[in-house]
PDB file of C-alpha atoms in Angstrom:
ATOM      1  CA  MET C  21       0.140  -0.019  -0.066  1.00  0.00           C
ATOM      2  CA  LEU C  22       1.626   3.353  -1.472  1.00  0.00           C
ATOM      3  CA  PHE C  23      -1.200   5.436   0.391  1.00  0.00           C
ATOM      4  CA  GLU C  24      -4.583   5.200   2.146  1.00  0.00           C
ATOM      5  CA  SER C  25      -6.835   7.523   3.460  1.00  0.00           C
ATOM      6  CA  ALA C  26     -10.377   7.638   4.196  1.00  0.00           C
ATOM      7  CA  HIS C  27     -11.681   7.358   0.832  1.00  0.00           C
ATOM      8  CA  VAL C  28      -8.535   7.269  -1.446  1.00  0.00           C
ATOM      9  CA  ARG C  29      -5.923   4.430  -1.624  1.00  0.00           C
ATOM     10  CA  VAL C  30      -2.824   3.554  -3.887  1.00  0.00           C
ATOM     11  CA  THR C  31      -1.661  -0.129  -4.231  1.00  0.00           C
ATOM     12  CA  ALA C  32       0.906  -1.098  -6.701  1.00  0.00           C
ATOM     13  CA  GLU C  33       2.423  -4.468  -8.459  1.00  0.00           C
ATOM     14  CA  TYR C  34       5.477  -4.792 -10.868  1.00  0.00           C
ATOM     15  CA  GLY C  35       5.776  -1.169 -10.993  1.00  0.00           C
ATOM     16  CA  VAL C  36       2.199  -0.308 -12.153  1.00  0.00           C
ATOM     17  CA  ALA C  37       0.151   1.756  -9.240  1.00  0.00           C
ATOM     18  CA  SER C  38      -3.340   1.630  -8.940  1.00  0.00           C
ATOM     19  CA  LEU C  39      -5.213   4.565  -7.335  1.00  0.00           C
ATOM     20  CA  TRP C  40      -8.887   3.403  -6.339  1.00  0.00           C
ATOM     21  CA  LEU C  41     -11.660   6.253  -5.506  1.00  0.00           C
ATOM     22  CA  ALA C  42     -14.179   5.186  -3.266  1.00  0.00           C
ATOM     23  CA  PHE C  43     -15.924   8.267  -2.265  1.00  0.00           C
ATOM     24  CA  PRO C  44     -19.172   7.573  -0.580  1.00  0.00           C
ATOM     25  CA  GLY C  45     -22.792   8.941  -1.640  1.00  0.00           C
ATOM     26  CA  SER C  46     -24.538   9.818  -4.694  1.00  0.00           C
ATOM     27  CA  PRO C  47     -23.344  10.857  -7.354  1.00  0.00           C
ATOM     28  CA  VAL C  48     -20.294   8.223  -7.439  1.00  0.00           C
ATOM     29  CA  ASN C  49     -17.267   9.312  -6.614  1.00  0.00           C
ATOM     30  CA  ALA C  50     -18.696  12.929  -6.759  1.00  0.00           C
ATOM     31  CA  LEU C  51     -15.701  15.796  -5.860  1.00  0.00           C
ATOM     32  CA  ASP C  52     -15.862  18.661  -3.553  1.00  0.00           C
ATOM     33  CA  GLY C  53     -12.796  20.675  -1.830  1.00  0.00           C
ATOM     34  CA  ALA C  54     -12.140  17.578   0.634  1.00  0.00           C
ATOM     35  CA  ARG C  55     -12.356  15.107  -1.590  1.00  0.00           C
ATOM     36  CA  LEU C  56      -9.694  17.078  -3.954  1.00  0.00           C
ATOM     37  CA  ASN C  57      -7.485  17.282  -0.887  1.00  0.00           C
ATOM     38  CA  GLU C  58      -7.747  13.545  -0.385  1.00  0.00           C
ATOM     39  CA  LEU C  59      -6.653  13.126  -3.943  1.00  0.00           C
ATOM     40  CA  ASP C  60      -4.126  15.353  -4.278  1.00  0.00           C
ATOM     41  CA  ALA C  61      -2.271  13.936  -1.022  1.00  0.00           C
ATOM     42  CA  ALA C  62      -2.223  10.596  -3.177  1.00  0.00           C
ATOM     43  CA  LEU C  63      -0.861  12.209  -6.131  1.00  0.00           C
ATOM     44  CA  ALA C  64       1.701  14.190  -3.899  1.00  0.00           C
ATOM     45  CA  ALA C  65       2.501  10.829  -2.030  1.00  0.00           C
ATOM     46  CA  ILE C  66       3.357   8.582  -5.096  1.00  0.00           C
ATOM     47  CA  GLU C  67       5.144  11.620  -7.311  1.00  0.00           C
ATOM     48  CA  PRO C  68       8.704  10.810  -6.080  1.00  0.00           C
ATOM     49  CA  ASN C  69       8.341   7.094  -6.274  1.00  0.00           C
ATOM     50  CA  PRO C  70      11.147   5.762  -8.687  1.00  0.00           C
ATOM     51  CA  PHE C  71       9.713   2.140  -9.186  1.00  0.00           C
ATOM     52  CA  LEU C  72       6.433   3.213 -10.546  1.00  0.00           C
ATOM     53  CA  HIS C  73       6.354   3.287 -14.376  1.00  0.00           C
ATOM     54  CA  ALA C  74       2.159   3.803 -14.730  1.00  0.00           C
ATOM     55  CA  LEU C  75      -0.657   4.899 -12.724  1.00  0.00           C
ATOM     56  CA  VAL C  76      -4.351   3.407 -13.063  1.00  0.00           C
ATOM     57  CA  VAL C  77      -7.143   5.782 -11.875  1.00  0.00           C
ATOM     58  CA  ARG C  78     -10.233   4.005 -11.185  1.00  0.00           C
ATOM     59  CA  SER C  79     -13.274   3.405  -8.827  1.00  0.00           C
ATOM     60  CA  ALA C  80     -13.184   0.992  -5.936  1.00  0.00           C
ATOM     61  CA  LYS C  81     -17.384   1.364  -6.444  1.00  0.00           C
ATOM     62  CA  PRO C  82     -18.987  -0.956  -8.693  1.00  0.00           C
ATOM     63  CA  ALA C  83     -21.142   2.229 -10.057  1.00  0.00           C
ATOM     64  CA  GLY C  84     -19.113   4.469 -12.178  1.00  0.00           C
ATOM     65  CA  PHE C  85     -15.916   6.108 -12.258  1.00  0.00           C
ATOM     66  CA  CYS C  86     -16.499   9.806 -11.153  1.00  0.00           C
ATOM     67  CA  ALA C  87     -19.822  11.176 -11.751  1.00  0.00           C
ATOM     68  CA  GLY C  88     -19.029  14.938 -11.298  1.00  0.00           C
ATOM     69  CA  LEU C  89     -19.350  17.622  -8.702  1.00  0.00           C
ATOM     70  CA  HIS C  90     -20.858  16.825  -5.288  1.00  0.00           C
ATOM     71  CA  PRO C  91     -24.024  18.570  -4.854  1.00  0.00           C
ATOM     72  CA  SER C  92     -22.712  20.712  -1.866  1.00  0.00           C
ATOM     73  CA  VAL C  93     -20.263  22.335  -4.271  1.00  0.00           C
ATOM     74  CA  ALA C  94     -23.438  24.384  -4.896  1.00  0.00           C
ATOM     75  CA  GLU C  95     -23.213  26.315  -1.334  1.00  0.00           C
ATOM     76  CA  VAL C  96     -19.251  26.878  -1.538  1.00  0.00           C
ATOM     77  CA  ALA C  97     -18.800  30.888  -1.097  1.00  0.00           C
ATOM     78  CA  ASP C  98     -15.446  30.910  -3.234  1.00  0.00           C
ATOM     79  CA  ARG C  99     -15.999  28.990  -6.271  1.00  0.00           C
ATOM     80  CA  SER C 100     -13.301  30.688  -7.708  1.00  0.00           C
ATOM     81  CA  ALA C 101     -10.811  28.990  -5.237  1.00  0.00           C
ATOM     82  CA  LEU C 102     -12.469  25.338  -5.649  1.00  0.00           C
ATOM     83  CA  ALA C 103     -11.990  25.724  -9.320  1.00  0.00           C
ATOM     84  CA  ALA C 104      -8.273  26.517  -8.712  1.00  0.00           C
ATOM     85  CA  ARG C 105      -7.919  23.833  -6.333  1.00  0.00           C
ATOM     86  CA  GLY C 106      -9.324  21.447  -8.921  1.00  0.00           C
ATOM     87  CA  GLN C 107      -7.133  22.671 -11.804  1.00  0.00           C
ATOM     88  CA  ARG C 108      -4.106  22.421  -9.403  1.00  0.00           C
ATOM     89  CA  THR C 109      -5.009  18.688  -8.751  1.00  0.00           C
ATOM     90  CA  CYS C 110      -5.763  18.024 -12.304  1.00  0.00           C
ATOM     91  CA  ALA C 111      -2.180  19.798 -13.413  1.00  0.00           C
ATOM     92  CA  ARG C 112      -0.095  17.533 -10.536  1.00  0.00           C
ATOM     93  CA  LEU C 113      -2.112  14.486 -12.105  1.00  0.00           C
ATOM     94  CA  ALA C 114      -1.283  15.453 -15.574  1.00  0.00           C
ATOM     95  CA  SER C 115       2.322  15.807 -14.865  1.00  0.00           C
ATOM     96  CA  LEU C 116       3.216  12.901 -13.018  1.00  0.00           C
ATOM     97  CA  PRO C 117       7.004  11.198 -14.112  1.00  0.00           C
ATOM     98  CA  PHE C 118       5.138   8.322 -15.287  1.00  0.00           C
ATOM     99  CA  THR C 119       2.322   7.145 -17.603  1.00  0.00           C
ATOM    100  CA  THR C 120      -1.302   7.802 -16.351  1.00  0.00           C
ATOM    101  CA  ILE C 121      -4.215   5.903 -17.626  1.00  0.00           C
ATOM    102  CA  ALA C 122      -7.881   6.572 -16.858  1.00  0.00           C
ATOM    103  CA  PHE C 123      -9.882   3.192 -16.563  1.00  0.00           C
ATOM    104  CA  ILE C 124     -13.370   4.511 -16.837  1.00  0.00           C
ATOM    105  CA  ASP C 125     -16.456   1.940 -16.117  1.00  0.00           C
ATOM    106  CA  GLY C 126     -19.536   3.349 -15.386  1.00  0.00           C
ATOM    107  CA  PRO C 127     -20.679   7.264 -15.647  1.00  0.00           C
ATOM    108  CA  CYS C 128     -17.422   9.632 -16.240  1.00  0.00           C
ATOM    109  CA  LEU C 129     -19.083  13.258 -16.436  1.00  0.00           C
ATOM    110  CA  GLY C 130     -18.300  16.720 -15.987  1.00  0.00           C
ATOM    111  CA  ALA C 131     -15.344  17.042 -13.485  1.00  0.00           C
ATOM    112  CA  GLY C 132     -14.885  13.182 -13.523  1.00  0.00           C
ATOM    113  CA  LEU C 133     -14.486  13.586 -17.187  1.00  0.00           C
ATOM    114  CA  GLU C 134     -11.930  16.689 -16.653  1.00  0.00           C
ATOM    115  CA  LEU C 135     -10.006  14.120 -14.128  1.00  0.00           C
ATOM    116  CA  ALA C 136      -9.572  11.396 -16.752  1.00  0.00           C
ATOM    117  CA  LEU C 137      -8.139  14.273 -19.493  1.00  0.00           C
ATOM    118  CA  ALA C 138      -5.819  15.031 -17.060  1.00  0.00           C
ATOM    119  CA  CYS C 139      -4.426  11.428 -17.644  1.00  0.00           C
ATOM    120  CA  ASP C 140      -2.397  10.328 -20.720  1.00  0.00           C
ATOM    121  CA  HIS C 141      -4.842   7.631 -21.779  1.00  0.00           C
ATOM    122  CA  ARG C 142      -8.247   6.489 -21.382  1.00  0.00           C
ATOM    123  CA  LEU C 143      -9.731   3.158 -21.264  1.00  0.00           C
ATOM    124  CA  CYS C 144     -13.354   2.883 -21.432  1.00  0.00           C
ATOM    125  CA  VAL C 145     -15.745  -0.388 -20.601  1.00  0.00           C
ATOM    126  CA  ALA C 146     -18.633   0.306 -23.115  1.00  0.00           C
ATOM    127  CA  THR C 147     -21.973  -0.596 -21.451  1.00  0.00           C
ATOM    128  CA  PRO C 148     -25.180   1.101 -20.682  1.00  0.00           C
ATOM    129  CA  LEU C 149     -24.274   2.641 -17.739  1.00  0.00           C
ATOM    130  CA  THR C 150     -21.013   4.487 -19.265  1.00  0.00           C
ATOM    131  CA  LEU C 151     -21.459   7.589 -20.267  1.00  0.00           C
ATOM    132  CA  LEU C 152     -19.024  10.536 -20.848  1.00  0.00           C
ATOM    133  CA  GLY C 153     -19.763  14.510 -21.120  1.00  0.00           C
ATOM    134  CA  PHE C 154     -20.788  17.592 -19.487  1.00  0.00           C
ATOM    135  CA  PRO C 155     -24.206  17.276 -18.605  1.00  0.00           C
ATOM    136  CA  ASP C 156     -24.177  20.614 -16.551  1.00  0.00           C
ATOM    137  CA  ARG C 157     -22.493  22.421 -19.471  1.00  0.00           C
ATOM    138  CA  PHE C 158     -19.321  23.944 -18.122  1.00  0.00           C
ATOM    139  CA  THR C 159     -15.588  22.905 -17.204  1.00  0.00           C
ATOM    140  CA  CYS C 160     -13.818  23.757 -13.987  1.00  0.00           C
ATOM    141  CA  PHE C 161     -10.681  21.855 -13.509  1.00  0.00           C
ATOM    142  CA  GLY C 162      -9.058  22.661 -16.789  1.00  0.00           C
ATOM    143  CA  GLY C 163     -10.914  19.930 -19.019  1.00  0.00           C
ATOM    144  CA  GLY C 164     -11.792  22.798 -21.660  1.00  0.00           C
ATOM    145  CA  THR C 165      -8.319  23.038 -22.740  1.00  0.00           C
ATOM    146  CA  ARG C 166      -7.826  19.441 -22.454  1.00  0.00           C
ATOM    147  CA  LEU C 167     -10.766  18.544 -24.790  1.00  0.00           C
ATOM    148  CA  ARG C 168      -9.551  21.060 -27.390  1.00  0.00           C
ATOM    149  CA  GLY C 169      -6.358  18.973 -27.300  1.00  0.00           C
ATOM    150  CA  ARG C 170      -8.130  15.819 -27.868  1.00  0.00           C
ATOM    151  CA  ILE C 171     -11.071  16.607 -30.298  1.00  0.00           C
ATOM    152  CA  GLY C 172      -9.977  20.182 -31.804  1.00  0.00           C
ATOM    153  CA  ARG C 173     -12.442  23.069 -32.190  1.00  0.00           C
ATOM    154  CA  ARG C 174     -15.521  20.885 -31.403  1.00  0.00           C
ATOM    155  CA  ALA C 175     -14.642  21.250 -27.827  1.00  0.00           C
ATOM    156  CA  ALA C 176     -16.845  24.344 -27.117  1.00  0.00           C
ATOM    157  CA  ALA C 177     -19.776  22.773 -28.615  1.00  0.00           C
ATOM    158  CA  PHE C 178     -19.247  19.302 -27.126  1.00  0.00           C
ATOM    159  CA  VAL C 179     -19.348  20.970 -23.634  1.00  0.00           C
ATOM    160  CA  GLU C 180     -22.348  23.594 -24.265  1.00  0.00           C
ATOM    161  CA  SER C 181     -24.818  20.676 -25.913  1.00  0.00           C
ATOM    162  CA  GLY C 182     -24.645  19.002 -22.777  1.00  0.00           C
ATOM    163  CA  ARG C 183     -24.791  15.430 -24.572  1.00  0.00           C
ATOM    164  CA  THR C 184     -23.388  12.376 -23.240  1.00  0.00           C
ATOM    165  CA  LEU C 185     -21.855   9.815 -25.429  1.00  0.00           C
ATOM    166  CA  SER C 186     -21.307   6.057 -25.094  1.00  0.00           C
ATOM    167  CA  GLY C 187     -18.057   4.620 -24.467  1.00  0.00           C
ATOM    168  CA  ARG C 188     -17.646   3.650 -28.290  1.00  0.00           C
ATOM    169  CA  GLU C 189     -18.797   6.997 -29.373  1.00  0.00           C
ATOM    170  CA  ALA C 190     -16.256   8.749 -27.432  1.00  0.00           C
ATOM    171  CA  ARG C 191     -13.621   6.340 -28.901  1.00  0.00           C
ATOM    172  CA  ASP C 192     -14.503   7.161 -32.286  1.00  0.00           C
ATOM    173  CA  CYS C 193     -14.629  10.992 -31.868  1.00  0.00           C
ATOM    174  CA  GLY C 194     -11.072  10.348 -29.935  1.00  0.00           C
ATOM    175  CA  LEU C 195     -12.172  11.133 -26.426  1.00  0.00           C
ATOM    176  CA  VAL C 196     -10.795   7.960 -25.548  1.00  0.00           C
ATOM    177  CA  ASP C 197      -8.281   5.744 -26.493  1.00  0.00           C
ATOM    178  CA  ARG C 198     -10.141   2.250 -26.188  1.00  0.00           C
ATOM    179  CA  ALA C 199     -13.625   1.025 -25.741  1.00  0.00           C
ATOM    180  CA  PHE C 200     -14.270  -2.430 -25.142  1.00  0.00           C
ATOM    181  CA  CYS C 201     -17.437  -4.823 -23.673  1.00  0.00           C
ATOM    182  CA  ALA C 202     -17.489  -6.010 -19.981  1.00  0.00           C
ATOM    183  CA  ARG C 203     -16.641  -9.793 -20.999  1.00  0.00           C
ATOM    184  CA  ARG C 204     -12.790  -8.154 -21.995  1.00  0.00           C
ATOM    185  CA  THR C 205     -12.296  -5.870 -19.409  1.00  0.00           C
ATOM    186  CA  ARG C 206      -9.236  -7.538 -17.562  1.00  0.00           C
ATOM    187  CA  ILE C 207      -7.558  -9.153 -20.921  1.00  0.00           C
ATOM    188  CA  ASP C 208      -7.610  -5.339 -22.470  1.00  0.00           C
ATOM    189  CA  LEU C 209      -6.350  -3.699 -19.514  1.00  0.00           C
ATOM    190  CA  ARG C 210      -3.839  -6.089 -19.140  1.00  0.00           C
ATOM    191  CA  THR C 211      -2.857  -5.958 -22.682  1.00  0.00           C
ATOM    192  CA  PHE C 212      -2.756  -2.021 -22.731  1.00  0.00           C
ATOM    193  CA  LEU C 213      -0.314  -2.026 -19.374  1.00  0.00           C
ATOM    194  CA  ASP C 214       1.927  -5.180 -20.942  1.00  0.00           C
ATOM    195  CA  GLN C 215       2.595  -2.532 -24.472  1.00  0.00           C
ATOM    196  CA  LEU C 216       3.166   0.470 -21.950  1.00  0.00           C
ATOM    197  CA  GLU C 217       5.699  -1.879 -20.009  1.00  0.00           C
ATOM    198  CA  ARG C 218       7.552  -2.312 -23.082  1.00  0.00           C
ATOM    199  CA  SER C 219       7.771   0.959 -24.145  1.00  0.00           C
ATOM    200  CA  ARG C 220       8.290   2.779 -20.914  1.00  0.00           C
ATOM    201  CA  ARG C 221       7.970   6.070 -22.175  1.00  0.00           C
ATOM    202  CA  VAL C 222       6.327   8.868 -20.506  1.00  0.00           C
ATOM    203  CA  PRO C 223       3.926  10.527 -23.561  1.00  0.00           C
ATOM    204  CA  ASP C 224       5.212  13.906 -24.812  1.00  0.00           C
ATOM    205  CA  ARG C 225       3.270  16.518 -22.917  1.00  0.00           C
ATOM    206  CA  ALA C 226       2.520  20.286 -23.319  1.00  0.00           C
ATOM    207  CA  ARG C 227       1.505  22.108 -20.294  1.00  0.00           C
ATOM    208  CA  ASP C 228      -0.904  24.614 -21.374  1.00  0.00           C
ATOM    209  CA  GLU C 229      -3.050  26.582 -19.089  1.00  0.00           C
ATOM    210  CA  THR C 230      -4.904  29.008 -21.775  1.00  0.00           C
ATOM    211  CA  GLY C 231      -8.620  29.278 -20.417  1.00  0.00           C
ATOM    212  CA  SER C 232      -8.034  28.489 -16.848  1.00  0.00           C
ATOM    213  CA  ALA C 233      -8.560  31.809 -15.186  1.00  0.00           C
ATOM    214  CA  HIS C 234     -11.755  31.975 -17.831  1.00  0.00           C
ATOM    215  CA  GLU C 235     -12.960  28.812 -16.525  1.00  0.00           C
ATOM    216  CA  ARG C 236     -12.783  30.045 -13.018  1.00  0.00           C
ATOM    217  CA  ARG C 237     -14.494  33.116 -13.721  1.00  0.00           C
ATOM    218  CA  ALA C 238     -17.364  30.996 -15.799  1.00  0.00           C
ATOM    219  CA  PHE C 239     -17.472  28.789 -12.878  1.00  0.00           C
ATOM    220  CA  VAL C 240     -18.112  31.460 -10.386  1.00  0.00           C
ATOM    221  CA  ARG C 241     -21.556  32.331 -12.429  1.00  0.00           C
ATOM    222  CA  ALA C 242     -22.315  28.848 -13.635  1.00  0.00           C
ATOM    223  CA  ASP C 243     -25.942  27.587 -12.717  1.00  0.00           C
ATOM    224  CA  LEU C 244     -24.981  24.708 -10.436  1.00  0.00           C
ATOM    225  CA  SER C 245     -28.864  23.648  -9.503  1.00  0.00           C
ATOM    226  CA  GLY C 246     -28.681  20.443 -11.136  1.00  0.00           C
ATOM    227  CA  LEU C 247     -25.623  18.900  -9.495  1.00  0.00           C
ATOM    228  CA  GLY C 248     -26.233  15.653  -8.296  1.00  0.00           C
ATOM    229  CA  ARG C 249     -29.301  14.898 -10.803  1.00  0.00           C
ATOM    230  CA  PRO C 250     -28.968  11.421 -12.264  1.00  0.00           C
ATOM    231  CA  VAL C 251     -27.965  11.308 -16.601  1.00  0.00           C
ATOM    232  CA  ALA C 252     -29.655   8.482 -17.601  1.00  0.00           C
ATOM    233  CA  GLY C 253     -28.483   6.946 -20.889  1.00  0.00           C
ATOM    234  CA  PRO C 254     -31.247   5.225 -23.397  1.00  0.00           C
ATOM    235  CA  THR C 255     -32.822   1.874 -22.821  1.00  0.00           C
ATOM    236  CA  ASP C 256     -34.016   0.849 -26.036  1.00  0.00           C
ATOM    237  CA  THR C 257     -32.171  -1.920 -27.234  1.00  0.00           C
ATOM    238  CA  GLY C 258     -32.140  -0.870 -31.015  1.00  0.00           C
ATOM    239  CA  VAL C 259     -30.941   2.683 -29.705  1.00  0.00           C
ATOM    240  CA  LEU C 260     -28.228   1.030 -27.293  1.00  0.00           C
ATOM    241  CA  LEU C 261     -26.984  -1.039 -30.547  1.00  0.00           C
ATOM    242  CA  ALA C 262     -26.930   1.581 -32.660  1.00  0.00           C
ATOM    243  CA  ARG C 263     -25.278   3.861 -30.453  1.00  0.00           C
ATOM    244  CA  GLY C 264     -22.721   1.122 -29.318  1.00  0.00           C
ATOM    245  CA  PHE C 265     -23.266   1.086 -25.705  1.00  0.00           C
ATOM    246  CA  ILE C 266     -24.040  -2.792 -26.693  1.00  0.00           C
ATOM    247  CA  THR C 267     -22.606  -5.082 -29.138  1.00  0.00           C
ATOM    248  CA  PRO C 268     -24.986  -7.497 -31.418  1.00  0.00           C
ATOM    249  CA  LEU C 269     -23.967 -10.453 -28.989  1.00  0.00           C
ATOM    250  CA  GLU C 270     -24.938  -8.561 -25.837  1.00  0.00           C
ATOM    251  CA  ALA C 271     -28.180  -7.361 -27.656  1.00  0.00           C
ATOM    252  CA  GLU C 272     -29.805 -11.007 -28.084  1.00  0.00           C
ATOM    253  CA  PRO C 273     -30.149 -11.919 -24.539  1.00  0.00           C
ATOM    254  CA  MET C 274     -32.079  -8.263 -24.261  1.00  0.00           C
ATOM    255  CA  ARG C 275     -33.970  -9.130 -27.235  1.00  0.00           C
ATOM    256  CA  ALA C 276     -34.880 -12.568 -25.789  1.00  0.00           C
ATOM    257  CA  ARG C 277     -36.101 -11.139 -22.637  1.00  0.00           C
ATOM    258  CA  ALA C 278     -38.304  -8.624 -24.434  1.00  0.00           C
ATOM    259  CA  SER C 279     -41.995  -9.554 -25.197  1.00  0.00           C
ATOM    260  CA  ALA C 280     -42.364 -11.992 -28.414  1.00  0.00           C
ATOM    261  CA  ALA C 281     -45.136 -10.340 -29.265  1.00  0.00           C
ATOM    262  CA  GLU C 282     -43.607  -6.723 -29.208  1.00  0.00           C
ATOM    263  CA  PRO C 283     -40.416  -7.192 -30.483  1.00  0.00           C
ATOM    264  CA  VAL C 284     -37.840  -3.993 -29.700  1.00  0.00           C
ATOM    265  CA  ALA C 285     -37.201  -2.185 -33.402  1.00  0.00           C
ATOM    266  CA  ALA C 286     -34.339  -0.722 -34.550  1.00  0.00           C
ATOM    267  CA  PRO C 287     -34.991   2.948 -34.280  1.00  0.00           C
ATOM    268  CA  ALA C 288     -36.157   4.722 -37.266  1.00  0.00           C
ATOM    269  CA  ASP C 289     -33.841   7.382 -37.295  1.00  0.00           C
ATOM    270  CA  PRO C 290     -30.317   6.011 -35.717  1.00  0.00           C
ATOM    271  CA  LEU C 291     -28.602   8.313 -33.908  1.00  0.00           C
ATOM    272  CA  GLU C 292     -25.379   9.800 -35.741  1.00  0.00           C
ATOM    273  CA  PRO C 293     -22.156  10.253 -34.049  1.00  0.00           C
ATOM    274  CA  ALA C 294     -22.860  12.659 -31.309  1.00  0.00           C
ATOM    275  CA  LEU C 295     -20.210  15.228 -32.122  1.00  0.00           C
ATOM    276  CA  ARG C 296     -21.097  15.356 -35.948  1.00  0.00           C
ATOM    277  CA  ARG C 297     -24.389  16.996 -34.650  1.00  0.00           C
ATOM    278  CA  VAL C 298     -22.833  19.662 -32.396  1.00  0.00           C
ATOM    279  CA  ALA C 299     -19.604  20.229 -34.916  1.00  0.00           C
TER     280      ALA C 299
END
């Protein structure tokens, strides 16, 4: 055990550390000032470790990665200071002297997606529960700049749309590196880590704080009344299949459970890739 606090722990095996998030309550692993302090303390503890070559940031809870800000943040008097604290924590994560990977299994929304964007790589378990996006329509922890680095000029339109993507949609637009089904989770994660082990090279990073001050000012004015609101994905089998939440193999048992008299039909107008609409 490299670090342990009330809700964050860091374990390591063969040079690969795993940072486990286990913040209580709903939404899953939601962040606030105290939780950012725990996360930052964990990162500071492992930063000088010369024996690590990779860090995997993941959830210790089965229900999701990190679903954004805790509802209590709406009552914070100094939002600018909170945003600055979150920006410093994400900047520390982004500058660690070893490769970082966000392992996303479940909702990765708002500040949670900003945390994932601070990592060098993002791996995604593509299930109906895995959603990525900014449903509250703002960034506050430096995610706006990092998002532009991933998807270019479409970033602002994507944030403002409030849309959420499936894991495979996020992969197709460049937001995540890989998306795989739940059955292959362990195999694909191990394969990816083995590839990193062979290279042991920290990716080139260009630190860019352009827009950080603007994000803090915008966060002060943002409407936070919706924090903690559940974000639901589609439930129709045809839509799930069309948008990549499930594979054809996974769709079969879902259709089998449906009434034979009322089979689930594919949508008349299958959704285009989400970013094509907000571009």
